[in-house]
Each structure stands twice: as C-alpha cells, then as structure tokens.
PDB file of C-alpha atoms and ligand atoms in Angstrom:
ATOM      1  CA  MET E 960       0.191   0.140   0.034  1.00 96.00           C
ATOM      2  CA  ARG E 961       0.907   3.749  -0.457  1.00 97.00           C
ATOM      3  CA  ILE E 962       1.499   5.063   2.909  1.00 98.00           C
ATOM      4  CA  ALA E 963       2.387   8.753   4.039  1.00 98.00           C
ATOM      5  CA  VAL E 964       3.546   9.306   7.180  1.00 97.00           C
ATOM      6  CA  LEU E 965       3.447  12.692   8.358  1.00 98.00           C
ATOM      7  CA  GLY E 966       6.073  13.565  11.083  1.00 96.00           C
ATOM      8  CA  THR E 967       9.785  12.787  11.232  1.00 94.00           C
ATOM      9  CA  GLY E 968       9.771  12.235  15.330  1.00 94.00           C
ATOM     10  CA  VAL E 969       9.889   9.284  17.311  1.00 96.00           C
ATOM     11  CA  VAL E 970       6.356   8.353  16.001  1.00 98.00           C
ATOM     12  CA  GLY E 971       6.801   8.661  12.402  1.00 96.00           C
ATOM     13  CA  ARG E 972       9.868   7.267  12.841  1.00 94.00           C
ATOM     14  CA  THR E 973       9.055   4.462  14.458  1.00 96.00           C
ATOM     15  CA  ILE E 974       5.617   3.768  12.272  1.00 97.00           C
ATOM     16  CA  ALA E 975       7.420   4.576   9.054  1.00 96.00           C
ATOM     17  CA  THR E 976      10.271   2.003   9.786  1.00 95.00           C
ATOM     18  CA  LYS E 977       7.737  -0.675  10.379  1.00 96.00           C
ATOM     19  CA  LEU E 978       5.597  -0.023   7.516  1.00 97.00           C
ATOM     20  CA  VAL E 979       8.668  -0.358   5.143  1.00 95.00           C
ATOM     21  CA  GLN E 980       9.840  -3.386   7.023  1.00 94.00           C
ATOM     22  CA  LEU E 981       6.023  -4.932   6.143  1.00 95.00           C
ATOM     23  CA  GLY E 982       6.790  -4.062   2.534  1.00 94.00           C
ATOM     24  CA  HIS E 983       4.483  -0.783   2.081  1.00 96.00           C
ATOM     25  CA  ASP E 984       5.639   1.900  -0.369  1.00 95.00           C
ATOM     26  CA  VAL E 985       6.313   4.798   2.702  1.00 96.00           C
ATOM     27  CA  THR E 986       6.553   8.700   1.632  1.00 95.00           C
ATOM     28  CA  VAL E 987       7.572  10.524   5.074  1.00 95.00           C
ATOM     29  CA  GLY E 988       6.818  14.172   5.213  1.00 96.00           C
ATOM     30  CA  SER E 989       8.275  17.285   7.189  1.00 95.00           C
ATOM     31  CA  ARG E 990       7.993  20.632   7.136  1.00 96.00           C
ATOM     32  CA  SER E 991      11.348  20.806   4.541  1.00 91.00           C
ATOM     33  CA  GLN E 992      12.390  18.171   2.357  1.00 80.00           C
ATOM     34  CA  LEU E 993      16.000  18.868   3.368  1.00 76.00           C
ATOM     35  CA  ASN E 994      15.214  17.531   6.951  1.00 74.00           C
ATOM     36  CA  PRO E 995      18.711  16.415   8.814  1.00 75.00           C
ATOM     37  CA  ALA E 996      16.590  14.209  10.966  1.00 72.00           C
ATOM     38  CA  ALA E 997      15.462  12.117   7.644  1.00 72.00           C
ATOM     39  CA  ASP E 998      18.528  12.405   6.480  1.00 71.00           C
ATOM     40  CA  ALA E 999      20.169  10.696   9.113  1.00 74.00           C
ATOM     41  CA  TRP E1000      17.463   7.787   9.424  1.00 78.00           C
ATOM     42  CA  LYS E1001      18.407   3.971   8.771  1.00 74.00           C
ATOM     43  CA  PHE E1002      16.264   1.824   7.550  1.00 77.00           C
ATOM     44  CA  PRO E1003      16.605  -2.116   8.381  1.00 73.00           C
ATOM     45  CA  GLY E1004      17.393  -4.439   5.551  1.00 73.00           C
ATOM     46  CA  GLY E1005      18.484  -1.970   2.743  1.00 74.00           C
ATOM     47  CA  ARG E1006      14.930  -0.702   2.235  1.00 82.00           C
ATOM     48  CA  SER E1007      13.970   2.616   2.039  1.00 85.00           C
ATOM     49  CA  ALA E1008      11.016   5.332   2.331  1.00 90.00           C
ATOM     50  CA  ALA E1009      10.645   8.190   0.346  1.00 92.00           C
ATOM     51  CA  PHE E1010      10.897  11.872   1.892  1.00 92.00           C
ATOM     52  CA  ASP E1011       9.119  15.048   0.958  1.00 94.00           C
ATOM     53  CA  THR E1012       7.418  17.751   1.951  1.00 96.00           C
ATOM     54  CA  PHE E1013       3.946  17.666   3.888  1.00 97.00           C
ATOM     55  CA  ALA E1014       2.328  18.108   0.914  1.00 98.00           C
ATOM     56  CA  GLY E1015       4.244  16.172  -1.211  1.00 97.00           C
ATOM     57  CA  ALA E1016       3.947  12.921   1.100  1.00 97.00           C
ATOM     58  CA  ALA E1017       0.117  13.334   1.401  1.00 98.00           C
ATOM     59  CA  ALA E1018      -0.312  13.654  -1.991  1.00 98.00           C
ATOM     60  CA  ALA E1019       1.708  10.045  -2.386  1.00 98.00           C
ATOM     61  CA  GLY E1020       0.090   7.868   0.522  1.00 98.00           C
ATOM     62  CA  ASP E1021      -3.475   6.385  -0.215  1.00 98.00           C
ATOM     63  CA  LEU E1022      -3.532   6.055   3.638  1.00 98.00           C
ATOM     64  CA  ILE E1023      -1.828   8.936   5.726  1.00 98.00           C
ATOM     65  CA  PHE E1024      -0.687   8.674   9.658  1.00 98.00           C
ATOM     66  CA  ASN E1025      -0.739  12.120  11.055  1.00 99.00           C
ATOM     67  CA  CYS E1026       2.439  11.759  13.505  1.00 98.00           C
ATOM     68  CA  THR E1027       2.908  15.681  13.878  1.00 98.00           C
ATOM     69  CA  ASN E1028       3.308  17.593  17.097  1.00 98.00           C
ATOM     70  CA  GLY E1029      -0.293  17.882  18.172  1.00 98.00           C
ATOM     71  CA  ALA E1030       0.286  21.498  19.124  1.00 97.00           C
ATOM     72  CA  ALA E1031       1.129  22.120  15.456  1.00 98.00           C
ATOM     73  CA  THR E1032      -1.332  19.587  13.806  1.00 98.00           C
ATOM     74  CA  LEU E1033      -3.552  21.782  12.287  1.00 98.00           C
ATOM     75  CA  THR E1034      -0.704  23.979  10.989  1.00 98.00           C
ATOM     76  CA  ALA E1035       0.903  20.782   9.589  1.00 98.00           C
ATOM     77  CA  LEU E1036      -2.144  19.698   7.949  1.00 98.00           C
ATOM     78  CA  ASP E1037      -2.643  23.052   6.323  1.00 98.00           C
ATOM     79  CA  MET E1038       0.876  23.049   4.919  1.00 98.00           C
ATOM     80  CA  ALA E1039       0.070  19.578   3.376  1.00 98.00           C
ATOM     81  CA  GLY E1040      -2.762  21.203   1.368  1.00 98.00           C
ATOM     82  CA  PRO E1041      -6.388  19.790   2.444  1.00 97.00           C
ATOM     83  CA  ARG E1042      -7.168  18.593  -1.186  1.00 98.00           C
ATOM     84  CA  ASN E1043      -4.747  15.867  -0.798  1.00 98.00           C
ATOM     85  CA  PHE E1044      -6.506  14.302   1.975  1.00 98.00           C
ATOM     86  CA  ASP E1045      -9.985  14.041   0.005  1.00 98.00           C
ATOM     87  CA  GLY E1046     -11.430  10.485   0.142  1.00 98.00           C
ATOM     88  CA  LYS E1047      -8.602   9.147   1.976  1.00 98.00           C
ATOM     89  CA  VAL E1048      -8.040   7.319   5.373  1.00 98.00           C
ATOM     90  CA  LEU E1049      -6.110   9.610   7.823  1.00 99.00           C
ATOM     91  CA  VAL E1050      -4.809   7.724  11.098  1.00 99.00           C
ATOM     92  CA  ASP E1051      -4.482  10.096  13.905  1.00 99.00           C
ATOM     93  CA  VAL E1052      -1.840   9.663  16.473  1.00 98.00           C
ATOM     94  CA  ALA E1053      -1.498  13.143  17.842  1.00 98.00           C
ATOM     95  CA  ASN E1054      -1.832  14.162  21.478  1.00 98.00           C
ATOM     96  CA  PRO E1055      -2.557  17.918  21.545  1.00 98.00           C
ATOM     97  CA  LEU E1056      -0.402  18.464  24.898  1.00 96.00           C
ATOM     98  CA  ASP E1057       0.780  21.684  26.310  1.00 94.00           C
ATOM     99  CA  PHE E1058       3.397  21.933  28.830  1.00 87.00           C
ATOM    100  CA  SER E1059       4.172  25.240  28.465  1.00 90.00           C
ATOM    101  CA  THR E1060       2.723  25.674  32.144  1.00 90.00           C
ATOM    102  CA  GLY E1061       4.815  23.288  33.444  1.00 88.00           C
ATOM    103  CA  SER E1062       2.135  20.380  33.963  1.00 88.00           C
ATOM    104  CA  LEU E1063       0.369  18.907  31.014  1.00 89.00           C
ATOM    105  CA  ARG E1064      -2.686  20.316  29.862  1.00 95.00           C
ATOM    106  CA  LEU E1065      -4.701  19.459  26.596  1.00 97.00           C
ATOM    107  CA  ILE E1066      -4.957  22.246  24.001  1.00 97.00           C
ATOM    108  CA  TYR E1067      -8.582  20.743  22.908  1.00 97.00           C
ATOM    109  CA  CYS E1068     -10.509  19.076  25.517  1.00 95.00           C
ATOM    110  CA  ASN E1069     -13.803  19.586  27.748  1.00 94.00           C
ATOM    111  CA  GLY E1070     -16.502  18.732  24.772  1.00 96.00           C
ATOM    112  CA  ASP E1071     -13.627  19.197  22.173  1.00 98.00           C
ATOM    113  CA  SER E1072     -10.490  17.114  20.840  1.00 98.00           C
ATOM    114  CA  LEU E1073      -7.988  17.317  18.264  1.00 98.00           C
ATOM    115  CA  GLY E1074      -9.202  14.515  16.433  1.00 98.00           C
ATOM    116  CA  GLU E1075     -12.662  16.427  16.087  1.00 98.00           C
ATOM    117  CA  ARG E1076     -10.664  19.653  14.897  1.00 98.00           C
ATOM    118  CA  ILE E1077      -8.783  17.282  12.133  1.00 98.00           C
ATOM    119  CA  GLN E1078     -12.056  16.133  10.966  1.00 98.00           C
ATOM    120  CA  ALA E1079     -13.627  19.316  11.007  1.00 98.00           C
ATOM    121  CA  ALA E1080     -10.582  20.575   8.800  1.00 98.00           C
ATOM    122  CA  LEU E1081     -10.909  17.651   6.551  1.00 98.00           C
ATOM    123  CA  PRO E1082     -14.409  16.765   5.955  1.00 98.00           C
ATOM    124  CA  ASP E1083     -14.186  14.646   2.640  1.00 98.00           C
ATOM    125  CA  THR E1084     -11.337  12.800   5.113  1.00 98.00           C
ATOM    126  CA  LYS E1085     -11.935   9.752   6.635  1.00 98.00           C
ATOM    127  CA  VAL E1086     -10.175  10.620   9.930  1.00 99.00           C
ATOM    128  CA  VAL E1087      -9.590   7.652  12.397  1.00 99.00           C
ATOM    129  CA  LYS E1088      -8.148   8.055  15.854  1.00 99.00           C
ATOM    130  CA  ALA E1089      -5.447   5.236  16.794  1.00 99.00           C
ATOM    131  CA  LEU E1090      -2.520   4.150  18.587  1.00 98.00           C
ATOM    132  CA  ASN E1091      -2.332   7.447  20.458  1.00 98.00           C
ATOM    133  CA  THR E1092      -2.578   5.804  23.985  1.00 98.00           C
ATOM    134  CA  VAL E1093       0.534   3.732  23.953  1.00 98.00           C
ATOM    135  CA  THR E1094       4.281   4.600  23.310  1.00 98.00           C
ATOM    136  CA  ALA E1095       5.880   4.357  19.866  1.00 98.00           C
ATOM    137  CA  PRO E1096       7.781   0.940  20.168  1.00 98.00           C
ATOM    138  CA  VAL E1097       4.515  -0.786  21.800  1.00 98.00           C
ATOM    139  CA  MET E1098       2.446   1.069  18.703  1.00 98.00           C
ATOM    140  CA  VAL E1099       4.149  -1.436  16.269  1.00 98.00           C
ATOM    141  CA  ASP E1100       4.534  -4.149  18.119  1.00 98.00           C
ATOM    142  CA  ALA E1101       1.590  -4.689  20.516  1.00 98.00           C
ATOM    143  CA  GLY E1102       3.820  -8.076  22.225  1.00 98.00           C
ATOM    144  CA  ARG E1103       6.749  -5.708  23.565  1.00 98.00           C
ATOM    145  CA  VAL E1104       3.766  -5.466  26.626  1.00 98.00           C
ATOM    146  CA  PRO E1105       2.458  -8.915  27.752  1.00 97.00           C
ATOM    147  CA  GLY E1106      -1.332  -9.810  28.353  1.00 95.00           C
ATOM    148  CA  ASP E1107      -4.562  -8.892  26.473  1.00 93.00           C
ATOM    149  CA  HIS E1108      -3.940  -5.124  26.571  1.00 98.00           C
ATOM    150  CA  VAL E1109      -6.128  -3.257  24.522  1.00 98.00           C
ATOM    151  CA  LEU E1110      -6.249  -0.211  21.963  1.00 98.00           C
ATOM    152  CA  PRO E1111      -9.198   2.172  21.744  1.00 98.00           C
ATOM    153  CA  ILE E1112     -10.055   3.413  18.268  1.00 98.00           C
ATOM    154  CA  CYS E1113     -12.434   5.551  16.973  1.00 99.00           C
ATOM    155  CA  GLY E1114     -13.848   7.496  13.961  1.00 98.00           C
ATOM    156  CA  ASN E1115     -17.140   8.272  11.751  1.00 98.00           C
ATOM    157  CA  ASP E1116     -16.498   5.836   8.813  1.00 98.00           C
ATOM    158  CA  GLU E1117     -16.781   2.183   9.758  1.00 98.00           C
ATOM    159  CA  GLU E1118     -14.681   1.118   6.336  1.00 98.00           C
ATOM    160  CA  ALA E1119     -11.800   3.372   7.408  1.00 98.00           C
ATOM    161  CA  LYS E1120     -11.909   2.086  10.948  1.00 98.00           C
ATOM    162  CA  GLN E1121     -11.873  -1.721   9.349  1.00 98.00           C
ATOM    163  CA  ALA E1122      -8.650  -0.621   6.820  1.00 98.00           C
ATOM    164  CA  VAL E1123      -6.832   0.844  10.118  1.00 98.00           C
ATOM    165  CA  ARG E1124      -8.007  -2.371  12.217  1.00 98.00           C
ATOM    166  CA  ASP E1125      -6.341  -4.754   9.579  1.00 98.00           C
ATOM    167  CA  LEU E1126      -3.304  -2.531   9.264  1.00 98.00           C
ATOM    168  CA  VAL E1127      -2.486  -2.501  12.900  1.00 98.00           C
ATOM    169  CA  ALA E1128      -3.164  -6.320  12.938  1.00 98.00           C
ATOM    170  CA  CYS E1129       0.229  -6.366  11.491  1.00 98.00           C
ATOM    171  CA  PHE E1130       1.383  -4.289  14.245  1.00 98.00           C
ATOM    172  CA  GLY E1131       0.172  -7.152  16.780  1.00 98.00           C
ATOM    173  CA  TRP E1132      -3.229  -5.562  17.699  1.00 98.00           C
ATOM    174  CA  ASP E1133      -5.473  -8.489  16.516  1.00 94.00           C
ATOM    175  CA  GLN E1134      -8.878  -7.980  16.321  1.00 95.00           C
ATOM    176  CA  ARG E1135     -10.124  -8.810  19.578  1.00 94.00           C
ATOM    177  CA  ARG E1136      -7.449  -6.378  21.465  1.00 96.00           C
ATOM    178  CA  ILE E1137      -8.949  -3.138  19.383  1.00 98.00           C
ATOM    179  CA  VAL E1138     -11.945  -1.517  21.007  1.00 98.00           C
ATOM    180  CA  ASP E1139     -14.273   0.529  18.669  1.00 98.00           C
ATOM    181  CA  LEU E1140     -15.395   3.513  20.789  1.00 98.00           C
ATOM    182  CA  GLY E1141     -17.622   4.598  18.151  1.00 98.00           C
ATOM    183  CA  ASP E1142     -17.686   8.225  16.157  1.00 98.00           C
ATOM    184  CA  ILE E1143     -14.940  10.708  16.446  1.00 98.00           C
ATOM    185  CA  THR E1144     -16.099  12.380  19.386  1.00 98.00           C
ATOM    186  CA  ALA E1145     -14.813   9.998  21.354  1.00 98.00           C
ATOM    187  CA  ALA E1146     -11.038  11.117  20.510  1.00 98.00           C
ATOM    188  CA  ARG E1147     -11.825  13.160  23.428  1.00 98.00           C
ATOM    189  CA  ALA E1148     -11.392  10.223  26.054  1.00 98.00           C
ATOM    190  CA  GLN E1149      -8.752   9.085  23.980  1.00 98.00           C
ATOM    191  CA  GLU E1150      -6.641  12.192  24.240  1.00 98.00           C
ATOM    192  CA  ALA E1151      -7.458  12.483  27.914  1.00 98.00           C
ATOM    193  CA  HIS E1152      -6.228   9.335  28.591  1.00 97.00           C
ATOM    194  CA  LEU E1153      -2.872  11.012  28.455  1.00 96.00           C
ATOM    195  CA  PHE E1154      -3.564  11.980  32.035  1.00 96.00           C
ATOM    196  CA  MET E1155      -3.690   8.874  33.166  1.00 97.00           C
ATOM    197  CA  TRP E1156      -0.970   7.437  30.973  1.00 97.00           C
ATOM    198  CA  LEU E1157       1.622  10.165  32.402  1.00 96.00           C
ATOM    199  CA  ALA E1158       0.746   9.489  35.808  1.00 96.00           C
ATOM    200  CA  LEU E1159       0.975   5.810  35.183  1.00 98.00           C
ATOM    201  CA  ALA E1160       4.326   6.168  33.431  1.00 98.00           C
ATOM    202  CA  ASP E1161       5.415   8.344  36.632  1.00 97.00           C
ATOM    203  CA  ALA E1162       4.408   5.612  39.232  1.00 98.00           C
ATOM    204  CA  LEU E1163       5.738   2.663  36.935  1.00 98.00           C
ATOM    205  CA  ASP E1164       9.106   4.445  36.013  1.00 98.00           C
ATOM    206  CA  THR E1165       8.130   2.983  32.253  1.00 98.00           C
ATOM    207  CA  TYR E1166       6.472   3.672  28.875  1.00 98.00           C
ATOM    208  CA  GLU E1167       6.060   0.613  27.960  1.00 98.00           C
ATOM    209  CA  PHE E1168       3.062  -0.279  29.553  1.00 98.00           C
ATOM    210  CA  ASN E1169      -0.630  -0.459  28.675  1.00 98.00           C
ATOM    211  CA  PHE E1170      -4.033  -1.293  29.985  1.00 97.00           C
ATOM    212  CA  GLY E1171      -6.468  -4.097  29.448  1.00 97.00           C
ATOM    213  CA  LEU E1172     -10.294  -4.560  30.119  1.00 96.00           C
ATOM    214  CA  ALA E1173     -11.905  -6.921  32.661  1.00 95.00           C
ATOM    215  CA  VAL E1174     -15.403  -7.370  31.898  1.00 94.00           C
ATOM    216  CA  ARG E1175     -18.395  -8.952  33.388  1.00 96.00           C
ATOM    217  CA  SER E1176     -20.584 -11.087  30.884  1.00 94.00           C
ATOM    218  CA  LYS E1177     -23.998  -9.900  30.818  1.00 91.00           C
TER     219      LYS E1177
HETATM  220  N1  NAP R1565       6.626   9.851  21.757  1.00 85.25           N
HETATM  221  C1  NAP R1565       5.420   8.760  22.027  1.00 85.25           C
HETATM  222  O1  NAP R1565       5.691   7.716  22.044  1.00 85.25           O
HETATM  223  C2  NAP R1565       3.838   9.154  21.311  1.00 85.25           C
HETATM  224  C3  NAP R1565       2.881   8.423  22.091  1.00 85.25           C
HETATM  225  C4  NAP R1565       1.356   8.735  21.676  1.00 85.25           C
HETATM  226  C5  NAP R1565       1.452   9.565  20.959  1.00 85.25           C
HETATM  227  N2  NAP R1565       2.300  10.879  20.425  1.00 85.25           N
HETATM  228  C6  NAP R1565       2.035  11.799  19.874  1.00 85.25           C
HETATM  229  O2  NAP R1565       2.310  11.664  18.416  1.00 85.25           O
HETATM  230  C7  NAP R1565       2.851  12.662  17.716  1.00 85.25           C
HETATM  231  C8  NAP R1565       4.074  12.482  17.643  1.00 85.25           C
HETATM  232  O3  NAP R1565       5.380  12.440  18.402  1.00 85.25           O
HETATM  233  P1  NAP R1565       6.737  12.529  18.329  1.00 85.25           P
HETATM  234  O4  NAP R1565       7.364  12.443  19.402  1.00 85.25           O
HETATM  235  O5  NAP R1565       7.029  11.510  17.475  1.00 85.25           O
HETATM  236  O6  NAP R1565       7.035  14.449  17.514  1.00 85.25           O
HETATM  237  P2  NAP R1565       6.937  15.669  17.862  1.00 85.25           P
HETATM  238  O7  NAP R1565       8.155  16.033  18.333  1.00 85.25           O
HETATM  239  O8  NAP R1565       5.588  15.932  18.973  1.00 85.25           O
HETATM  240  O9  NAP R1565       6.292  15.959  16.522  1.00 85.25           O
HETATM  241  C9  NAP R1565       7.314  16.469  15.490  1.00 85.25           C
HETATM  242  C10 NAP R1565       6.853  16.601  14.168  1.00 85.25           C
HETATM  243  O10 NAP R1565       5.615  17.716  14.430  1.00 85.25           O
HETATM  244  C11 NAP R1565       6.466  18.542  13.539  1.00 85.25           C
HETATM  245  N3  NAP R1565       6.067  20.185  13.436  1.00 85.25           N
HETATM  246  C12 NAP R1565       6.635  20.322  15.262  1.00 85.25           C
HETATM  247  N4  NAP R1565       6.187  21.608  15.347  1.00 85.25           N
HETATM  248  C13 NAP R1565       5.670  22.278  14.144  1.00 85.25           C
HETATM  249  C14 NAP R1565       4.954  23.464  13.273  1.00 85.25           C
HETATM  250  N5  NAP R1565       5.397  24.402  14.209  1.00 85.25           N
HETATM  251  N6  NAP R1565       4.409  23.208  12.092  1.00 85.25           N
HETATM  252  C15 NAP R1565       4.375  22.117  11.500  1.00 85.25           C
HETATM  253  N7  NAP R1565       4.927  21.258  12.020  1.00 85.25           N
HETATM  254  C16 NAP R1565       5.355  21.045  12.847  1.00 85.25           C
HETATM  255  C17 NAP R1565       7.732  18.267  13.185  1.00 85.25           C
HETATM  256  O11 NAP R1565       8.141  19.010  11.943  1.00 85.25           O
HETATM  257  P3  NAP R1565       9.519  18.518  11.046  1.00 85.25           P
HETATM  258  O12 NAP R1565       9.811  17.047  10.525  1.00 85.25           O
HETATM  259  O13 NAP R1565       9.626  19.673   9.989  1.00 85.25           O
HETATM  260  O14 NAP R1565      10.597  18.731  11.966  1.00 85.25           O
HETATM  261  C18 NAP R1565       7.718  16.692  12.989  1.00 85.25           C
HETATM  262  O15 NAP R1565       7.471  16.217  11.801  1.00 85.25           O
HETATM  263  C19 NAP R1565       2.440  13.714  19.280  1.00 85.25           C
HETATM  264  O16 NAP R1565       1.155  14.731  18.644  1.00 85.25           O
HETATM  265  C20 NAP R1565       2.465  13.149  20.198  1.00 85.25           C
HETATM  266  O17 NAP R1565       1.755  13.862  21.064  1.00 85.25           O
HETATM  267  C21 NAP R1565       3.619  10.600  20.918  1.00 85.25           C
END
C-alpha cells in the first residue's frame, strides 16, 4: 500500500520504519524536504522510504498517518494541502499536549478534541484516531507488553476503521484487542487518557505498559 507518514519525530520514525519493514511504499513528510533528522535515518534490511514535504507526502499516500506535534497538527495539515487528503483514511496518532505551564494541559478538551478538529478541517477525509494511547515502540509491536492489553480507536467511517484495524493487526493488535469507541467524538476520551498515561508512566517508571479490560459477562 502507498502510505504517507507525516512527522519525523520518534513516532513518525517508528511507524514509517515498521511500514517499510512490512513492505509498504512509504513517503515521510516534514516541513522541509531538507530534513537533517530524515537524512540521518537508517532503515533496516536495505529498504528505504521516500522523503518529501508534508504536501508531497500527503499527495503520495493512499492512507496517511498524522504523527505531527499535536500543538502544530492543524498547521501541518494545512501545509500538507487539505485537497491531498480528500477521500483518504487519515490515522491520527497525535495528542494535543501543552506543557508550557509546567504541567500537562490538553489544548482541545472538555467537549472538544484534536481528532474532531482534524475531521472538521478535512470533512472529505476519513479520520480514525488510533495508537495515541501507547508509546511508540508498543504502537508497532503490541507484543512488547505482555497480556491482553487493548487499543481504543474511533472515527465516523466504519470502512475506514476496518482498514485501520487490518493495518494495525500487522503491528500485533489482533481484532479482539481493538475496542471501537464509536464516532470521532470519542477522541476526547482517547486524548484525555494521556493524564492517566502520564501518571502511570511516573508511577511505573516505564513507558512500555498498557491497560487491559476486565468485563463482567452480561
Ligand atoms: N512519543 C510517543 O511515544 C507518543 C505516543 C503517543 C502519541 N504521540 C503523539 O505523536 C505525535 C508525534 O510525537 P513525536 O514525539 O514523534 O514528535 P513531535 O516532536 O511531537 O512532532 C514532530 C513533528 O511535528 C512537526 N512539527 C513540529 N512543530 C511544527 C510546526 N510548528 N508546524 C508544522 N509542523 C511541526 C515536525 O516537523 P518537522 O519534521 O519539519 O520537524 C515533526 O515532523 C505527537 O502529537 C505526540 O503527542 C507520541
């Protein structure tokens, strides 16, 4: 599949590397085509990804991952050219975090979320919020954490959600571990989970953990 990964931070690098390993045709996007982080990027097995601007990458992908800084995502997607997303699935991995006051705040919250802002900015795009609730290495290798831990996803389009479920199955997230929270408004819950995630990361002194569900049968 032709997949664009917007973002050259640890998440973009981790997801793009995994997708290249899986044999996908990957284009990584950043603000500038001349990105030192991208130049220094080594892919295993002699394979490679293409590097382009946000716009070039978005145009090249049939499915697009948003791995940009959550505070800058709407700017980055605007730079990418909204028409380049039309009719495509956009997997939103970003969290709208603001640490400027010294403690975590969400830029969009309380009846709002980044996922919804993206869907409103790109009405002809099928936005699926996924993978934002775990650290990058666990996103692409669920087996790094033992047990039946789960991955919440949400979005307005059922076929798009199924496409994302199928794709992340190759990251180790089999169908029974994916919990569909419903439409894109559930991005509020997925993003607010970051408060619990950060508290647990402090308490457990690791980023490599996840939560499971214990449900009483009806
Ligand atoms: N780190 C994790 O394990 C983790 C886990 C779950 C979710 N997330 C979320 O995943 C996203 C990516 O995280 P990250 O740590 O890999 O990277 P990051 O440092 O949060 O973001 C890096 C990307 O954002 C772009 N960017 C930064 N400022 C920008 C601006 N003013 N305008 C346009 N683009 C801008 C950068 O562009 P250039 O390429 O041009 O520099 C780069 O591609 C974030 O939203 C984060 O909250 C991270």
